[in-house]
């Protein structure tokens, strides 16, 4: 894909996001995280030159490699994938701007311990398994608020910033919408605890997610495939 084609993709995405966010509210701001897991460093650099600053990776090793290779660019890196406990130190070293996928109290406690050992902090979102799918990571929606508060209380090296979800895996729009609404309701309750990020919506469903209140979308294939 050449630069002109990427410009078109990015412009098209930005306009679709504009339309969706204005429908929600003129004051509603949505941040785009470009998920670069399908592409190479040259395309990341091209998109950066076109103005995109936030990029997301779902594997710790890939994140590390790309941070190294692109270190001359002030990219804001996000980690969006499942974190295995044996990769925690690698992620801490990568020092992402935001970790979207804190998916259990156990993981939070393990991360807290390593962060404390290294006397550093990490900004994280609590991942919610909003459609209660067996194949998906995340906490049960009914337990999300309690777990969020518990992490806030017991993990001072984790700065919780809000919630993340992956929409229900189905073609039924109603079910996807419901999973976003469930997550947004939890986000609303947590706002008084300082939550300010609701990360939901991917290439196939970001307009619906924004309609439901998302203020951060993670878009891969619409940009890179
Ligand atoms: C891959 C991925 C995305 C991007 O998905 P697309 O459908 O390609 O936009 C978003 N979020 C997570 C957690 C992902 O793993």
mmCIF file of C-alpha atoms and ligand atoms in Angstrom:
data_model
loop_
_atom_site.group_PDB
_atom_site.id
_atom_site.type_symbol
_atom_site.label_atom_id
_atom_site.label_comp_id
_atom_site.label_asym_id
_atom_site.label_seq_id
_atom_site.Cartn_x
_atom_site.Cartn_y
_atom_site.Cartn_z
ATOM 1 C CA UNK A 1 0.000 0.000 0.000
ATOM 2 C CA UNK A 2 1.463 3.380 -0.926
ATOM 3 C CA UNK A 3 1.283 6.628 0.987
ATOM 4 C CA UNK A 4 -1.636 8.037 -1.006
ATOM 5 C CA UNK A 5 -3.700 4.966 -0.376
ATOM 6 C CA UNK A 6 -2.914 5.133 3.319
ATOM 7 C CA UNK A 7 -3.874 8.794 3.366
ATOM 8 C CA UNK A 8 -7.232 7.875 1.851
ATOM 9 C CA UNK A 9 -7.764 5.126 4.389
ATOM 10 C CA UNK A 10 -6.912 7.409 7.281
ATOM 11 C CA UNK A 11 -9.057 10.277 5.963
ATOM 12 C CA UNK A 12 -11.979 7.966 5.444
ATOM 13 C CA UNK A 13 -11.614 6.606 8.965
ATOM 14 C CA UNK A 14 -11.372 10.083 10.470
ATOM 15 C CA UNK A 15 -14.526 11.205 8.662
ATOM 16 C CA UNK A 16 -16.464 8.167 9.782
ATOM 17 C CA UNK A 17 -15.346 8.780 13.358
ATOM 18 C CA UNK A 18 -16.281 12.472 13.031
ATOM 19 C CA UNK A 19 -19.752 11.605 11.903
ATOM 20 C CA UNK A 20 -20.270 9.056 14.621
ATOM 21 C CA UNK A 21 -18.970 11.244 17.428
ATOM 22 C CA UNK A 22 -21.003 14.297 16.401
ATOM 23 C CA UNK A 23 -24.111 12.128 16.376
ATOM 24 C CA UNK A 24 -23.330 11.278 19.986
ATOM 25 C CA UNK A 25 -22.432 14.860 20.962
ATOM 26 C CA UNK A 26 -20.450 17.776 19.579
ATOM 27 C CA UNK A 27 -18.395 17.651 22.746
ATOM 28 C CA UNK A 28 -17.658 13.947 22.514
ATOM 29 C CA UNK A 29 -14.012 13.320 21.635
ATOM 30 C CA UNK A 30 -12.785 9.975 20.319
ATOM 31 C CA UNK A 31 -9.184 8.906 20.116
ATOM 32 C CA UNK A 32 -8.043 6.521 17.396
ATOM 33 C CA UNK A 33 -5.463 3.880 18.254
ATOM 34 C CA UNK A 34 -4.060 2.407 15.035
ATOM 35 C CA UNK A 35 -3.577 -1.314 15.626
ATOM 36 C CA UNK A 36 -0.416 -2.159 13.738
ATOM 37 C CA UNK A 37 -0.231 -5.918 14.383
ATOM 38 C CA UNK A 38 -1.040 -6.708 10.725
ATOM 39 C CA UNK A 39 1.496 -4.389 9.188
ATOM 40 C CA UNK A 40 5.197 -3.584 9.070
ATOM 41 C CA UNK A 41 7.315 -0.752 10.414
ATOM 42 C CA UNK A 42 7.411 1.077 7.069
ATOM 43 C CA UNK A 43 3.613 1.406 7.091
ATOM 44 C CA UNK A 44 3.634 2.534 10.720
ATOM 45 C CA UNK A 45 6.110 5.230 9.792
ATOM 46 C CA UNK A 46 3.967 6.282 6.811
ATOM 47 C CA UNK A 47 0.879 6.571 8.967
ATOM 48 C CA UNK A 48 2.902 8.522 11.499
ATOM 49 C CA UNK A 49 3.944 10.950 8.752
ATOM 50 C CA UNK A 50 0.268 11.349 7.901
ATOM 51 C CA UNK A 51 -0.377 12.490 11.462
ATOM 52 C CA UNK A 52 -1.323 9.368 13.408
ATOM 53 C CA UNK A 53 0.381 9.254 16.819
ATOM 54 C CA UNK A 54 -1.185 6.402 18.827
ATOM 55 C CA UNK A 55 -0.413 2.816 17.808
ATOM 56 C CA UNK A 56 -1.385 -0.460 19.447
ATOM 57 C CA UNK A 57 0.201 -3.899 19.498
ATOM 58 C CA UNK A 58 -1.220 -7.108 20.898
ATOM 59 C CA UNK A 59 2.013 -9.018 21.521
ATOM 60 C CA UNK A 60 4.654 -7.911 23.987
ATOM 61 C CA UNK A 61 7.535 -9.050 21.827
ATOM 62 C CA UNK A 62 6.257 -7.213 18.758
ATOM 63 C CA UNK A 63 5.673 -4.125 20.856
ATOM 64 C CA UNK A 64 9.249 -4.220 22.128
ATOM 65 C CA UNK A 65 10.704 -4.724 18.656
ATOM 66 C CA UNK A 66 8.751 -1.855 17.183
ATOM 67 C CA UNK A 67 9.468 0.537 19.992
ATOM 68 C CA UNK A 68 13.137 -0.150 19.398
ATOM 69 C CA UNK A 69 13.015 0.127 15.614
ATOM 70 C CA UNK A 70 10.915 3.280 15.648
ATOM 71 C CA UNK A 71 12.440 4.909 18.694
ATOM 72 C CA UNK A 72 13.264 8.098 16.786
ATOM 73 C CA UNK A 73 9.518 8.771 16.400
ATOM 74 C CA UNK A 74 7.546 10.072 19.405
ATOM 75 C CA UNK A 75 4.845 7.439 18.985
ATOM 76 C CA UNK A 76 2.385 6.774 21.786
ATOM 77 C CA UNK A 77 2.379 2.991 22.175
ATOM 78 C CA UNK A 78 -0.584 1.010 23.501
ATOM 79 C CA UNK A 79 -0.607 -2.621 24.553
ATOM 80 C CA UNK A 80 -3.939 -4.285 23.737
ATOM 81 C CA UNK A 81 -3.317 -8.033 23.907
ATOM 82 C CA UNK A 82 -3.416 -10.801 26.438
ATOM 83 C CA UNK A 83 -0.529 -10.511 28.884
ATOM 84 C CA UNK A 84 1.064 -13.736 30.075
ATOM 85 C CA UNK A 85 2.563 -13.498 33.540
ATOM 86 C CA UNK A 86 6.005 -14.454 32.236
ATOM 87 C CA UNK A 87 5.960 -11.407 29.957
ATOM 88 C CA UNK A 88 5.212 -8.856 32.664
ATOM 89 C CA UNK A 89 8.799 -7.658 33.023
ATOM 90 C CA UNK A 90 9.112 -7.260 29.261
ATOM 91 C CA UNK A 91 6.000 -5.126 29.181
ATOM 92 C CA UNK A 92 7.262 -2.978 32.047
ATOM 93 C CA UNK A 93 10.486 -2.440 30.140
ATOM 94 C CA UNK A 94 8.522 -1.466 27.021
ATOM 95 C CA UNK A 95 6.689 1.080 29.191
ATOM 96 C CA UNK A 96 3.531 1.540 27.084
ATOM 97 C CA UNK A 97 1.476 4.720 27.311
ATOM 98 C CA UNK A 98 -1.579 2.599 28.150
ATOM 99 C CA UNK A 99 -2.203 -1.089 28.777
ATOM 100 C CA UNK A 100 -5.796 -1.930 27.727
ATOM 101 C CA UNK A 101 -6.009 -5.538 28.758
ATOM 102 C CA UNK A 102 -5.798 -6.010 32.494
ATOM 103 C CA UNK A 103 -8.170 -8.969 32.576
ATOM 104 C CA UNK A 104 -8.175 -10.312 36.149
ATOM 105 C CA UNK A 105 -7.397 -9.382 39.728
ATOM 106 C CA UNK A 106 -4.621 -12.012 39.731
ATOM 107 C CA UNK A 107 -2.917 -10.386 36.761
ATOM 108 C CA UNK A 108 -3.245 -6.978 38.413
ATOM 109 C CA UNK A 109 -1.638 -8.299 41.584
ATOM 110 C CA UNK A 110 1.223 -9.908 39.675
ATOM 111 C CA UNK A 111 1.763 -6.713 37.696
ATOM 112 C CA UNK A 112 1.597 -4.596 40.847
ATOM 113 C CA UNK A 113 4.307 -6.689 42.464
ATOM 114 C CA UNK A 114 6.724 -6.268 39.548
ATOM 115 C CA UNK A 115 5.930 -2.583 39.182
ATOM 116 C CA UNK A 116 6.625 -2.088 42.883
ATOM 117 C CA UNK A 117 9.916 -4.008 42.616
ATOM 118 C CA UNK A 118 10.993 -1.651 39.855
ATOM 119 C CA UNK A 119 9.478 1.391 41.492
ATOM 120 C CA UNK A 120 7.452 2.389 38.459
ATOM 121 C CA UNK A 121 3.829 2.895 37.389
ATOM 122 C CA UNK A 122 1.654 1.689 34.531
ATOM 123 C CA UNK A 123 -1.599 3.173 33.239
ATOM 124 C CA UNK A 124 -4.118 0.384 32.631
ATOM 125 C CA UNK A 125 -7.704 -0.328 31.634
ATOM 126 C CA UNK A 126 -9.746 -3.142 33.113
ATOM 127 C CA UNK A 127 -10.876 -5.468 30.325
ATOM 128 C CA UNK A 128 -14.488 -6.555 30.566
ATOM 129 C CA UNK A 129 -15.828 -9.720 28.991
ATOM 130 C CA UNK A 130 -19.010 -7.881 28.171
ATOM 131 C CA UNK A 131 -20.779 -10.681 26.312
ATOM 132 C CA UNK A 132 -19.508 -13.368 28.711
ATOM 133 C CA UNK A 133 -17.803 -15.335 25.938
ATOM 134 C CA UNK A 134 -15.764 -18.356 27.011
ATOM 135 C CA UNK A 135 -13.075 -17.644 24.416
ATOM 136 C CA UNK A 136 -12.571 -14.062 25.519
ATOM 137 C CA UNK A 137 -10.493 -12.555 28.280
ATOM 138 C CA UNK A 138 -11.828 -10.060 30.774
ATOM 139 C CA UNK A 139 -13.742 -9.853 34.006
ATOM 140 C CA UNK A 140 -17.424 -10.640 34.312
ATOM 141 C CA UNK A 141 -19.529 -7.469 33.957
ATOM 142 C CA UNK A 142 -21.240 -8.156 37.304
ATOM 143 C CA UNK A 143 -17.894 -8.213 39.083
ATOM 144 C CA UNK A 144 -16.184 -5.441 37.138
ATOM 145 C CA UNK A 145 -16.923 -2.582 39.504
ATOM 146 C CA UNK A 146 -15.783 -4.490 42.609
ATOM 147 C CA UNK A 147 -12.620 -5.702 40.899
ATOM 148 C CA UNK A 148 -11.847 -2.206 39.656
ATOM 149 C CA UNK A 149 -12.161 -0.799 43.181
ATOM 150 C CA UNK A 150 -10.144 -3.628 44.624
ATOM 151 C CA UNK A 151 -7.291 -3.028 42.136
ATOM 152 C CA UNK A 152 -7.407 0.685 42.897
ATOM 153 C CA UNK A 153 -7.138 -0.066 46.585
ATOM 154 C CA UNK A 154 -4.481 -2.757 46.526
ATOM 155 C CA UNK A 155 -2.339 -1.912 43.491
ATOM 156 C CA UNK A 156 -0.912 1.587 43.956
ATOM 157 C CA UNK A 157 1.562 1.157 41.096
ATOM 158 C CA UNK A 158 -1.266 0.609 38.614
ATOM 159 C CA UNK A 159 -3.038 3.804 37.533
ATOM 160 C CA UNK A 160 -6.469 2.644 36.464
ATOM 161 C CA UNK A 161 -7.879 4.889 33.778
ATOM 162 C CA UNK A 162 -11.072 3.081 32.764
ATOM 163 C CA UNK A 163 -12.356 0.067 30.893
ATOM 164 C CA UNK A 164 -11.898 -1.836 27.649
ATOM 165 C CA UNK A 165 -14.022 -4.391 25.856
ATOM 166 C CA UNK A 166 -14.134 -6.295 22.593
ATOM 167 C CA UNK A 167 -17.653 -6.287 21.161
ATOM 168 C CA UNK A 168 -19.648 -9.518 21.102
ATOM 169 C CA UNK A 169 -18.436 -11.856 18.371
ATOM 170 C CA UNK A 170 -21.575 -12.085 16.231
ATOM 171 C CA UNK A 171 -23.256 -10.495 13.207
ATOM 172 C CA UNK A 172 -26.273 -9.584 15.311
ATOM 173 C CA UNK A 173 -26.051 -5.891 15.824
ATOM 174 C CA UNK A 174 -28.284 -5.968 18.882
ATOM 175 C CA UNK A 175 -25.950 -8.334 20.726
ATOM 176 C CA UNK A 176 -22.898 -6.233 19.873
ATOM 177 C CA UNK A 177 -24.716 -3.099 20.989
ATOM 178 C CA UNK A 178 -25.696 -4.749 24.234
ATOM 179 C CA UNK A 179 -22.076 -5.644 24.972
ATOM 180 C CA UNK A 180 -21.048 -2.015 24.433
ATOM 181 C CA UNK A 181 -23.912 -0.719 26.552
ATOM 182 C CA UNK A 182 -23.014 -3.080 29.361
ATOM 183 C CA UNK A 183 -19.447 -1.787 29.301
ATOM 184 C CA UNK A 184 -20.470 1.863 29.088
ATOM 185 C CA UNK A 185 -22.732 1.502 32.135
ATOM 186 C CA UNK A 186 -19.795 0.199 34.141
ATOM 187 C CA UNK A 187 -17.621 3.047 32.826
ATOM 188 C CA UNK A 188 -20.240 5.605 33.865
ATOM 189 C CA UNK A 189 -20.273 4.289 37.419
ATOM 190 C CA UNK A 190 -16.490 4.323 37.559
ATOM 191 C CA UNK A 191 -16.175 7.913 36.391
ATOM 192 C CA UNK A 192 -16.532 9.064 39.975
ATOM 193 C CA UNK A 193 -13.487 6.896 40.701
ATOM 194 C CA UNK A 194 -11.522 8.835 38.104
ATOM 195 C CA UNK A 195 -12.102 6.583 35.074
ATOM 196 C CA UNK A 196 -11.869 8.631 31.891
ATOM 197 C CA UNK A 197 -11.204 6.104 29.120
ATOM 198 C CA UNK A 198 -13.760 3.744 27.585
ATOM 199 C CA UNK A 199 -11.886 1.739 24.942
ATOM 200 C CA UNK A 200 -14.290 -0.086 22.639
ATOM 201 C CA UNK A 201 -14.854 -0.452 18.924
ATOM 202 C CA UNK A 202 -12.722 -2.032 16.175
ATOM 203 C CA UNK A 203 -12.850 -1.849 12.361
ATOM 204 C CA UNK A 204 -16.178 -3.651 12.106
ATOM 205 C CA UNK A 205 -18.071 -1.959 14.896
ATOM 206 C CA UNK A 206 -16.511 1.360 15.930
ATOM 207 C CA UNK A 207 -19.470 3.495 14.844
ATOM 208 C CA UNK A 208 -21.782 1.478 17.046
ATOM 209 C CA UNK A 209 -19.257 1.653 19.893
ATOM 210 C CA UNK A 210 -19.053 5.440 19.599
ATOM 211 C CA UNK A 211 -22.847 5.663 19.577
ATOM 212 C CA UNK A 212 -22.723 3.758 22.876
ATOM 213 C CA UNK A 213 -20.177 6.178 24.384
ATOM 214 C CA UNK A 214 -16.735 4.869 23.451
ATOM 215 C CA UNK A 215 -14.008 7.509 23.551
ATOM 216 C CA UNK A 216 -11.143 5.319 22.317
ATOM 217 C CA UNK A 217 -11.288 2.967 19.335
ATOM 218 C CA UNK A 218 -8.719 0.382 18.269
ATOM 219 C CA UNK A 219 -8.658 0.111 14.491
ATOM 220 C CA UNK A 220 -6.445 -2.274 12.540
ATOM 221 C CA UNK A 221 -7.767 -3.788 9.340
ATOM 222 C CA UNK A 222 -9.655 -0.679 8.179
ATOM 223 C CA UNK A 223 -6.283 1.073 8.023
ATOM 224 C CA UNK A 224 -3.834 -1.622 7.073
ATOM 225 C CA UNK A 225 -5.583 -4.423 5.186
HETATM 226 C C1 LIG B 1 -6.588 -6.817 16.482
HETATM 227 C C2 LIG B 1 -7.281 -6.075 17.536
HETATM 228 C C3 LIG B 1 -7.992 -4.908 17.229
HETATM 229 C C4 LIG B 1 -8.155 -4.366 15.803
HETATM 230 O O1 LIG B 1 -9.028 -5.169 15.092
HETATM 231 P P1 LIG B 1 -9.549 -4.769 13.623
HETATM 232 O O2 LIG B 1 -10.825 -5.489 13.515
HETATM 233 O O3 LIG B 1 -8.518 -5.219 12.671
HETATM 234 O O4 LIG B 1 -9.743 -3.292 13.595
HETATM 235 C C5 LIG B 1 -8.593 -4.220 18.278
HETATM 236 N N1 LIG B 1 -8.520 -4.659 19.554
HETATM 237 C C6 LIG B 1 -7.855 -5.781 19.884
HETATM 238 C C7 LIG B 1 -7.817 -6.203 21.307
HETATM 239 C C8 LIG B 1 -7.221 -6.523 18.894
HETATM 240 O O5 LIG B 1 -6.575 -7.646 19.224
#
